[in-house]
Amino acid sequence: MERSVDSLWRTRSSTFWRGALPYFRYIVQSGLPGVTIMLLLAGLAGYGMLLRNMPAAFPITLVGVAVLTPLICWSPLRTWLREADVVFLVPREAQLPSYLRRSFRYNGMGILAAVLLMCGIYIPLYIAAHGQTSSIVIVAAALLLKLLHMGAAWRERQLVHAGSRRSIRLLRWSATAVGVAALLHTEIWKTAIYLAVVCFLFGLLYLRMPRYPIPWLLLIEEEKRTRRRYDVFFGAFTDVPTESAAVKSRRYASWIAGRIRYRRENAFVYLYSFTLIRTELGGILLRLTGLGVFTGMLSAYSGLWSGWGSAGVCILFVWLSGVQLSALTQAHRHSVWRHVYPLPEQTRYDAVVRVDRLAALLCAIIIWLPQILLLPSQGFTVQALTALVLSLLYVLALRPGGVKRKLVFDPDED
């Protein structure tokens, strides 16, 4: 390999995005961008109403911790590394720092911009709630913390033991949440002392733990995981050729599929249930549902648009979870094993529809919970019930037909 590692990085990056570009056409055709724009406009209008009518007991510090901590702590790293690099790039490991610097710049600029954007969204809310910390101090502290976390995340990737990585990451996120709360709620000198002590202690921890100069296997696995997430997202809109899916046990959810009876007619139900629970699709769906619950809590707490805005947020996230869940129709579509076992193809279609309906219904109910818990106490019971009725109408009446259309037999599969 004679070309420089810098040119290799550029080639791999452009190759990935050229391959992903055609899928964005299907996303545009699905109507998702239009709905997203409508959501942004509705959110801006509701946000303006919240600023003008700020409740006296609004939990401004808790909201700040919830929206700023994940962006500050989360430090993804796209390296474009593949399994073959263990053979072909390891001999050039001395040149890899130049390669990795490009990855740090590529990811760092995007995540720093995201932190700035979130600060721009949150600070007007903080000022309206009469926060005591200067806006400039909040932005500067958030950017500084983000830079520190990028370096800390790299140190964690270098650690030899997976258990140490998980423990340090949990400590880092917890300490940052406390630091963000202190930044928003206490004097700045107290926050500075706390952060200085925490940084010193974490520095000692990172120095004393064994680490690799370049964690090849971890970086390759992280890149594969990121690619799978893109595949799952694109798979919600069109058929996507994917690599082998990562499998996680997720014991907190696997018991649900474990209760399926061992019968011939449940064979595909069992398969697709565990496919949903144990693959990346299940992880994305869980995160999206959690985001829907959090957003629903904020909109319902503020009584957005007399409760109708909150109901709209609920319905939107129910729809988004359904869009993502549509990727389940592509699972095992090209697997040879379903042609080997003597099971009618129609049973596979019925199983996908059944699993999709139950999963969408469960997500819809969870996303709707903040509406029934917070809206009736403000006199918006009708709005909460409307959100439930429309969500159930979408899940039980509209979605099954769309799922069946995606499962129409394709002669190219043979």
mmCIF file with all atom_site columns, N, CA and C in Angstrom, residues 358-407:
data_model
loop_
_atom_site.group_PDB
_atom_site.id
_atom_site.type_symbol
_atom_site.label_atom_id
_atom_site.label_alt_id
_atom_site.label_comp_id
_atom_site.label_asym_id
_atom_site.label_entity_id
_atom_site.label_seq_id
_atom_site.pdbx_PDB_ins_code
_atom_site.Cartn_x
_atom_site.Cartn_y
_atom_site.Cartn_z
_atom_site.occupancy
_atom_site.B_iso_or_equiv
_atom_site.pdbx_formal_charge
_atom_site.auth_seq_id
_atom_site.auth_comp_id
_atom_site.auth_asym_id
_atom_site.auth_atom_id
_atom_site.pdbx_PDB_model_num
ATOM 1   N N  . LEU A 1 358 ? -47.571 -5.706 17.511 1.00 0.00 ? 358 LEU A N  1
ATOM 2   C CA . LEU A 1 358 ? -47.390 -5.734 18.970 1.00 0.00 ? 358 LEU A CA 1
ATOM 3   C C  . LEU A 1 358 ? -46.306 -4.759 19.411 1.00 0.00 ? 358 LEU A C  1
ATOM 4   N N  . ALA A 1 359 ? -45.195 -4.699 18.653 1.00 0.00 ? 359 ALA A N  1
ATOM 5   C CA . ALA A 1 359 ? -44.104 -3.787 19.015 1.00 0.00 ? 359 ALA A CA 1
ATOM 6   C C  . ALA A 1 359 ? -44.547 -2.337 18.860 1.00 0.00 ? 359 ALA A C  1
ATOM 7   N N  . ALA A 1 360 ? -45.240 -2.028 17.756 1.00 0.00 ? 360 ALA A N  1
ATOM 8   C CA . ALA A 1 360 ? -45.710 -0.658 17.545 1.00 0.00 ? 360 ALA A CA 1
ATOM 9   C C  . ALA A 1 360 ? -46.724 -0.260 18.610 1.00 0.00 ? 360 ALA A C  1
ATOM 10  N N  . LEU A 1 361 ? -47.576 -1.203 19.003 1.00 0.00 ? 361 LEU A N  1
ATOM 11  C CA . LEU A 1 361 ? -48.578 -0.914 20.032 1.00 0.00 ? 361 LEU A CA 1
ATOM 12  C C  . LEU A 1 361 ? -47.912 -0.643 21.375 1.00 0.00 ? 361 LEU A C  1
ATOM 13  N N  . LEU A 1 362 ? -46.911 -1.440 21.729 1.00 0.00 ? 362 LEU A N  1
ATOM 14  C CA . LEU A 1 362 ? -46.203 -1.239 22.994 1.00 0.00 ? 362 LEU A CA 1
ATOM 15  C C  . LEU A 1 362 ? -45.486 0.107  23.011 1.00 0.00 ? 362 LEU A C  1
ATOM 16  N N  . CYS A 1 363 ? -44.801 0.441  21.912 1.00 0.00 ? 363 CYS A N  1
ATOM 17  C CA . CYS A 1 363 ? -44.117 1.733  21.838 1.00 0.00 ? 363 CYS A CA 1
ATOM 18  C C  . CYS A 1 363 ? -45.114 2.885  21.930 1.00 0.00 ? 363 CYS A C  1
ATOM 19  N N  . ALA A 1 364 ? -46.259 2.754  21.242 1.00 0.00 ? 364 ALA A N  1
ATOM 20  C CA . ALA A 1 364 ? -47.258 3.814  21.245 1.00 0.00 ? 364 ALA A CA 1
ATOM 21  C C  . ALA A 1 364 ? -47.789 4.057  22.655 1.00 0.00 ? 364 ALA A C  1
ATOM 22  N N  . ILE A 1 365 ? -48.048 2.993  23.392 1.00 0.00 ? 365 ILE A N  1
ATOM 23  C CA . ILE A 1 365 ? -48.582 3.153  24.751 1.00 0.00 ? 365 ILE A CA 1
ATOM 24  C C  . ILE A 1 365 ? -47.549 3.815  25.655 1.00 0.00 ? 365 ILE A C  1
ATOM 25  N N  . ILE A 1 366 ? -46.291 3.400  25.531 1.00 0.00 ? 366 ILE A N  1
ATOM 26  C CA . ILE A 1 366 ? -45.235 4.000  26.365 1.00 0.00 ? 366 ILE A CA 1
ATOM 27  C C  . ILE A 1 366 ? -45.071 5.480  26.042 1.00 0.00 ? 366 ILE A C  1
ATOM 28  N N  . ILE A 1 367 ? -45.060 5.827  24.742 1.00 0.00 ? 367 ILE A N  1
ATOM 29  C CA . ILE A 1 367 ? -44.908 7.220  24.339 1.00 0.00 ? 367 ILE A CA 1
ATOM 30  C C  . ILE A 1 367 ? -46.093 8.061  24.795 1.00 0.00 ? 367 ILE A C  1
ATOM 31  N N  . TRP A 1 368 ? -47.268 7.446  24.879 1.00 0.00 ? 368 TRP A N  1
ATOM 32  C CA . TRP A 1 368 ? -48.479 8.179  25.262 1.00 0.00 ? 368 TRP A CA 1
ATOM 33  C C  . TRP A 1 368 ? -48.580 8.400  26.771 1.00 0.00 ? 368 TRP A C  1
ATOM 34  N N  . LEU A 1 369 ? -47.873 7.644  27.577 1.00 0.00 ? 369 LEU A N  1
ATOM 35  C CA . LEU A 1 369 ? -48.009 7.727  29.037 1.00 0.00 ? 369 LEU A CA 1
ATOM 36  C C  . LEU A 1 369 ? -47.854 9.143  29.597 1.00 0.00 ? 369 LEU A C  1
ATOM 37  N N  . PRO A 1 370 ? -46.862 9.947  29.154 1.00 0.00 ? 370 PRO A N  1
ATOM 38  C CA . PRO A 1 370 ? -46.774 11.314 29.700 1.00 0.00 ? 370 PRO A CA 1
ATOM 39  C C  . PRO A 1 370 ? -48.027 12.141 29.450 1.00 0.00 ? 370 PRO A C  1
ATOM 40  N N  . GLN A 1 371 ? -48.746 11.847 28.364 1.00 0.00 ? 371 GLN A N  1
ATOM 41  C CA . GLN A 1 371 ? -49.955 12.621 28.062 1.00 0.00 ? 371 GLN A CA 1
ATOM 42  C C  . GLN A 1 371 ? -51.032 12.365 29.119 1.00 0.00 ? 371 GLN A C  1
ATOM 43  N N  . ILE A 1 372 ? -51.270 11.113 29.451 1.00 0.00 ? 372 ILE A N  1
ATOM 44  C CA . ILE A 1 372 ? -52.332 10.802 30.410 1.00 0.00 ? 372 ILE A CA 1
ATOM 45  C C  . ILE A 1 372 ? -51.916 11.146 31.842 1.00 0.00 ? 372 ILE A C  1
ATOM 46  N N  . LEU A 1 373 ? -50.620 11.209 32.102 1.00 0.00 ? 373 LEU A N  1
ATOM 47  C CA . LEU A 1 373 ? -50.160 11.527 33.451 1.00 0.00 ? 373 LEU A CA 1
ATOM 48  C C  . LEU A 1 373 ? -50.149 13.030 33.727 1.00 0.00 ? 373 LEU A C  1
ATOM 49  N N  . LEU A 1 374 ? -49.892 13.846 32.686 1.00 0.00 ? 374 LEU A N  1
ATOM 50  C CA . LEU A 1 374 ? -49.684 15.274 32.903 1.00 0.00 ? 374 LEU A CA 1
ATOM 51  C C  . LEU A 1 374 ? -50.776 16.171 32.338 1.00 0.00 ? 374 LEU A C  1
ATOM 52  N N  . LEU A 1 375 ? -51.443 15.767 31.277 1.00 0.00 ? 375 LEU A N  1
ATOM 53  C CA . LEU A 1 375 ? -52.428 16.651 30.653 1.00 0.00 ? 375 LEU A CA 1
ATOM 54  C C  . LEU A 1 375 ? -53.747 16.759 31.430 1.00 0.00 ? 375 LEU A C  1
ATOM 55  N N  . PRO A 1 376 ? -54.327 15.645 31.943 1.00 0.00 ? 376 PRO A N  1
ATOM 56  C CA . PRO A 1 376 ? -55.623 15.779 32.639 1.00 0.00 ? 376 PRO A CA 1
ATOM 57  C C  . PRO A 1 376 ? -55.585 16.737 33.827 1.00 0.00 ? 376 PRO A C  1
ATOM 58  N N  . SER A 1 377 ? -54.478 16.794 34.532 1.00 0.00 ? 377 SER A N  1
ATOM 59  C CA . SER A 1 377 ? -54.398 17.697 35.682 1.00 0.00 ? 377 SER A CA 1
ATOM 60  C C  . SER A 1 377 ? -54.453 19.159 35.272 1.00 0.00 ? 377 SER A C  1
ATOM 61  N N  . GLN A 1 378 ? -54.215 19.451 33.976 1.00 0.00 ? 378 GLN A N  1
ATOM 62  C CA . GLN A 1 378 ? -54.303 20.817 33.464 1.00 0.00 ? 378 GLN A CA 1
ATOM 63  C C  . GLN A 1 378 ? -55.624 21.068 32.742 1.00 0.00 ? 378 GLN A C  1
ATOM 64  N N  . GLY A 1 379 ? -56.525 20.075 32.788 1.00 0.00 ? 379 GLY A N  1
ATOM 65  C CA . GLY A 1 379 ? -57.808 20.231 32.124 1.00 0.00 ? 379 GLY A CA 1
ATOM 66  C C  . GLY A 1 379 ? -57.799 19.852 30.663 1.00 0.00 ? 379 GLY A C  1
ATOM 67  N N  . PHE A 1 380 ? -56.804 19.062 30.222 1.00 0.00 ? 380 PHE A N  1
ATOM 68  C CA . PHE A 1 380 ? -56.665 18.707 28.806 1.00 0.00 ? 380 PHE A CA 1
ATOM 69  C C  . PHE A 1 380 ? -56.889 17.207 28.599 1.00 0.00 ? 380 PHE A C  1
ATOM 70  N N  . THR A 1 381 ? -57.907 16.663 29.240 1.00 0.00 ? 381 THR A N  1
ATOM 71  C CA . THR A 1 381 ? -58.179 15.231 29.118 1.00 0.00 ? 381 THR A CA 1
ATOM 72  C C  . THR A 1 381 ? -58.556 14.843 27.696 1.00 0.00 ? 381 THR A C  1
ATOM 73  N N  . VAL A 1 382 ? -59.333 15.684 27.030 1.00 0.00 ? 382 VAL A N  1
ATOM 74  C CA . VAL A 1 382 ? -59.752 15.389 25.652 1.00 0.00 ? 382 VAL A CA 1
ATOM 75  C C  . VAL A 1 382 ? -58.542 15.268 24.735 1.00 0.00 ? 382 VAL A C  1
ATOM 76  N N  . GLN A 1 383 ? -57.571 16.157 24.916 1.00 0.00 ? 383 GLN A N  1
ATOM 77  C CA . GLN A 1 383 ? -56.375 16.110 24.078 1.00 0.00 ? 383 GLN A CA 1
ATOM 78  C C  . GLN A 1 383 ? -55.590 14.822 24.310 1.00 0.00 ? 383 GLN A C  1
ATOM 79  N N  . ALA A 1 384 ? -55.485 14.394 25.576 1.00 0.00 ? 384 ALA A N  1
ATOM 80  C CA . ALA A 1 384 ? -54.768 13.151 25.880 1.00 0.00 ? 384 ALA A CA 1
ATOM 81  C C  . ALA A 1 384 ? -55.472 11.953 25.264 1.00 0.00 ? 384 ALA A C  1
ATOM 82  N N  . LEU A 1 385 ? -56.790 11.907 25.354 1.00 0.00 ? 385 LEU A N  1
ATOM 83  C CA . LEU A 1 385 ? -57.539 10.788 24.774 1.00 0.00 ? 385 LEU A CA 1
ATOM 84  C C  . LEU A 1 385 ? -57.486 10.823 23.255 1.00 0.00 ? 385 LEU A C  1
ATOM 85  N N  . THR A 1 386 ? -57.464 12.020 22.660 1.00 0.00 ? 386 THR A N  1
ATOM 86  C CA . THR A 1 386 ? -57.340 12.130 21.207 1.00 0.00 ? 386 THR A CA 1
ATOM 87  C C  . THR A 1 386 ? -56.006 11.575 20.730 1.00 0.00 ? 386 THR A C  1
ATOM 88  N N  . ALA A 1 387 ? -54.946 11.872 21.467 1.00 0.00 ? 387 ALA A N  1
ATOM 89  C CA . ALA A 1 387 ? -53.634 11.329 21.116 1.00 0.00 ? 387 ALA A CA 1
ATOM 90  C C  . ALA A 1 387 ? -53.651 9.804  21.165 1.00 0.00 ? 387 ALA A C  1
ATOM 91  N N  . LEU A 1 388 ? -54.327 9.235  22.165 1.00 0.00 ? 388 LEU A N  1
ATOM 92  C CA . LEU A 1 388 ? -54.412 7.780  22.276 1.00 0.00 ? 388 LEU A CA 1
ATOM 93  C C  . LEU A 1 388 ? -55.203 7.183  21.114 1.00 0.00 ? 388 LEU A C  1
ATOM 94  N N  . VAL A 1 389 ? -56.353 7.788  20.797 1.00 0.00 ? 389 VAL A N  1
ATOM 95  C CA . VAL A 1 389 ? -57.201 7.249  19.731 1.00 0.00 ? 389 VAL A CA 1
ATOM 96  C C  . VAL A 1 389 ? -56.472 7.296  18.385 1.00 0.00 ? 389 VAL A C  1
ATOM 97  N N  . LEU A 1 390 ? -55.843 8.413  18.065 1.00 0.00 ? 390 LEU A N  1
ATOM 98  C CA . LEU A 1 390 ? -55.145 8.531  16.787 1.00 0.00 ? 390 LEU A CA 1
ATOM 99  C C  . LEU A 1 390 ? -53.937 7.605  16.725 1.00 0.00 ? 390 LEU A C  1
ATOM 100 N N  . SER A 1 391 ? -53.249 7.437  17.852 1.00 0.00 ? 391 SER A N  1
ATOM 101 C CA . SER A 1 391 ? -52.106 6.512  17.878 1.00 0.00 ? 391 SER A CA 1
ATOM 102 C C  . SER A 1 391 ? -52.564 5.077  17.635 1.00 0.00 ? 391 SER A C  1
ATOM 103 N N  . LEU A 1 392 ? -53.648 4.683  18.295 1.00 0.00 ? 392 LEU A N  1
ATOM 104 C CA . LEU A 1 392 ? -54.167 3.330  18.098 1.00 0.00 ? 392 LEU A CA 1
ATOM 105 C C  . LEU A 1 392 ? -54.695 3.144  16.676 1.00 0.00 ? 392 LEU A C  1
ATOM 106 N N  . LEU A 1 393 ? -55.315 4.183  16.128 1.00 0.00 ? 393 LEU A N  1
ATOM 107 C CA . LEU A 1 393 ? -55.798 4.106  14.750 1.00 0.00 ? 393 LEU A CA 1
ATOM 108 C C  . LEU A 1 393 ? -54.644 3.870  13.782 1.00 0.00 ? 393 LEU A C  1
ATOM 109 N N  . TYR A 1 394 ? -53.542 4.575  14.012 1.00 0.00 ? 394 TYR A N  1
ATOM 110 C CA . TYR A 1 394 ? -52.372 4.393  13.154 1.00 0.00 ? 394 TYR A CA 1
ATOM 111 C C  . TYR A 1 394 ? -51.787 2.988  13.307 1.00 0.00 ? 394 TYR A C  1
ATOM 112 N N  . VAL A 1 395 ? -51.633 2.537  14.541 1.00 0.00 ? 395 VAL A N  1
ATOM 113 C CA . VAL A 1 395 ? -50.977 1.248  14.797 1.00 0.00 ? 395 VAL A CA 1
ATOM 114 C C  . VAL A 1 395 ? -51.835 0.071  14.346 1.00 0.00 ? 395 VAL A C  1
ATOM 115 N N  . LEU A 1 396 ? -53.118 0.120  14.667 1.00 0.00 ? 396 LEU A N  1
ATOM 116 C CA . LEU A 1 396 ? -53.982 -1.044 14.452 1.00 0.00 ? 396 LEU A CA 1
ATOM 117 C C  . LEU A 1 396 ? -54.684 -1.051 13.094 1.00 0.00 ? 396 LEU A C  1
ATOM 118 N N  . ALA A 1 397 ? -54.898 0.130  12.504 1.00 0.00 ? 397 ALA A N  1
ATOM 119 C CA . ALA A 1 397 ? -55.659 0.191  11.259 1.00 0.00 ? 397 ALA A CA 1
ATOM 120 C C  . ALA A 1 397 ? -54.808 0.543  10.039 1.00 0.00 ? 397 ALA A C  1
ATOM 121 N N  . LEU A 1 398 ? -53.892 1.492  10.187 1.00 0.00 ? 398 LEU A N  1
ATOM 122 C CA . LEU A 1 398 ? -53.132 1.960  9.032  1.00 0.00 ? 398 LEU A CA 1
ATOM 123 C C  . LEU A 1 398 ? -51.836 1.193  8.811  1.00 0.00 ? 398 LEU A C  1
ATOM 124 N N  . ARG A 1 399 ? -51.107 0.887  9.875  1.00 0.00 ? 399 ARG A N  1
ATOM 125 C CA . ARG A 1 399 ? -49.795 0.247  9.721  1.00 0.00 ? 399 ARG A CA 1
ATOM 126 C C  . ARG A 1 399 ? -49.860 -1.153 9.108  1.00 0.00 ? 399 ARG A C  1
ATOM 127 N N  . PRO A 1 400 ? -50.762 -2.032 9.523  1.00 0.00 ? 400 PRO A N  1
ATOM 128 C CA . PRO A 1 400 ? -50.744 -3.393 8.974  1.00 0.00 ? 400 PRO A CA 1
ATOM 129 C C  . PRO A 1 400 ? -50.796 -3.430 7.451  1.00 0.00 ? 400 PRO A C  1
ATOM 130 N N  . GLY A 1 401 ? -51.591 -2.539 6.833  1.00 0.00 ? 401 GLY A N  1
ATOM 131 C CA . GLY A 1 401 ? -51.649 -2.518 5.377  1.00 0.00 ? 401 GLY A CA 1
ATOM 132 C C  . GLY A 1 401 ? -50.323 -2.126 4.755  1.00 0.00 ? 401 GLY A C  1
ATOM 133 N N  . GLY A 1 402 ? -49.643 -1.128 5.337  1.00 0.00 ? 402 GLY A N  1
ATOM 134 C CA . GLY A 1 402 ? -48.341 -0.732 4.823  1.00 0.00 ? 402 GLY A CA 1
ATOM 135 C C  . GLY A 1 402 ? -47.294 -1.814 4.976  1.00 0.00 ? 402 GLY A C  1
ATOM 136 N N  . VAL A 1 403 ? -47.335 -2.519 6.099  1.00 0.00 ? 403 VAL A N  1
ATOM 137 C CA . VAL A 1 403 ? -46.383 -3.616 6.312  1.00 0.00 ? 403 VAL A CA 1
ATOM 138 C C  . VAL A 1 403 ? -46.623 -4.736 5.305  1.00 0.00 ? 403 VAL A C  1
ATOM 139 N N  . LYS A 1 404 ? -47.874 -5.061 5.039  1.00 0.00 ? 404 LYS A N  1
ATOM 140 C CA . LYS A 1 404 ? -48.193 -6.118 4.074  1.00 0.00 ? 404 LYS A CA 1
ATOM 141 C C  . LYS A 1 404 ? -47.731 -5.736 2.675  1.00 0.00 ? 404 LYS A C  1
ATOM 142 N N  . ARG A 1 405 ? -47.858 -4.453 2.323  1.00 0.00 ? 405 ARG A N  1
ATOM 143 C CA . ARG A 1 405 ? -47.388 -4.028 1.000  1.00 0.00 ? 405 ARG A CA 1
ATOM 144 C C  . ARG A 1 405 ? -45.880 -4.171 0.880  1.00 0.00 ? 405 ARG A C  1
ATOM 145 N N  . LYS A 1 406 ? -45.147 -3.925 1.969  1.00 0.00 ? 406 LYS A N  1
ATOM 146 C CA . LYS A 1 406 ? -43.697 -4.102 1.934  1.00 0.00 ? 406 LYS A CA 1
ATOM 147 C C  . LYS A 1 406 ? -43.307 -5.571 1.819  1.00 0.00 ? 406 LYS A C  1
ATOM 148 N N  . LEU A 1 407 ? -44.220 -6.451 2.216  1.00 0.00 ? 407 LEU A N  1
ATOM 149 C CA . LEU A 1 407 ? -43.931 -7.878 2.188  1.00 0.00 ? 407 LEU A CA 1
ATOM 150 C C  . LEU A 1 407 ? -44.439 -8.583 0.937  1.00 0.00 ? 407 LEU A C  1
#
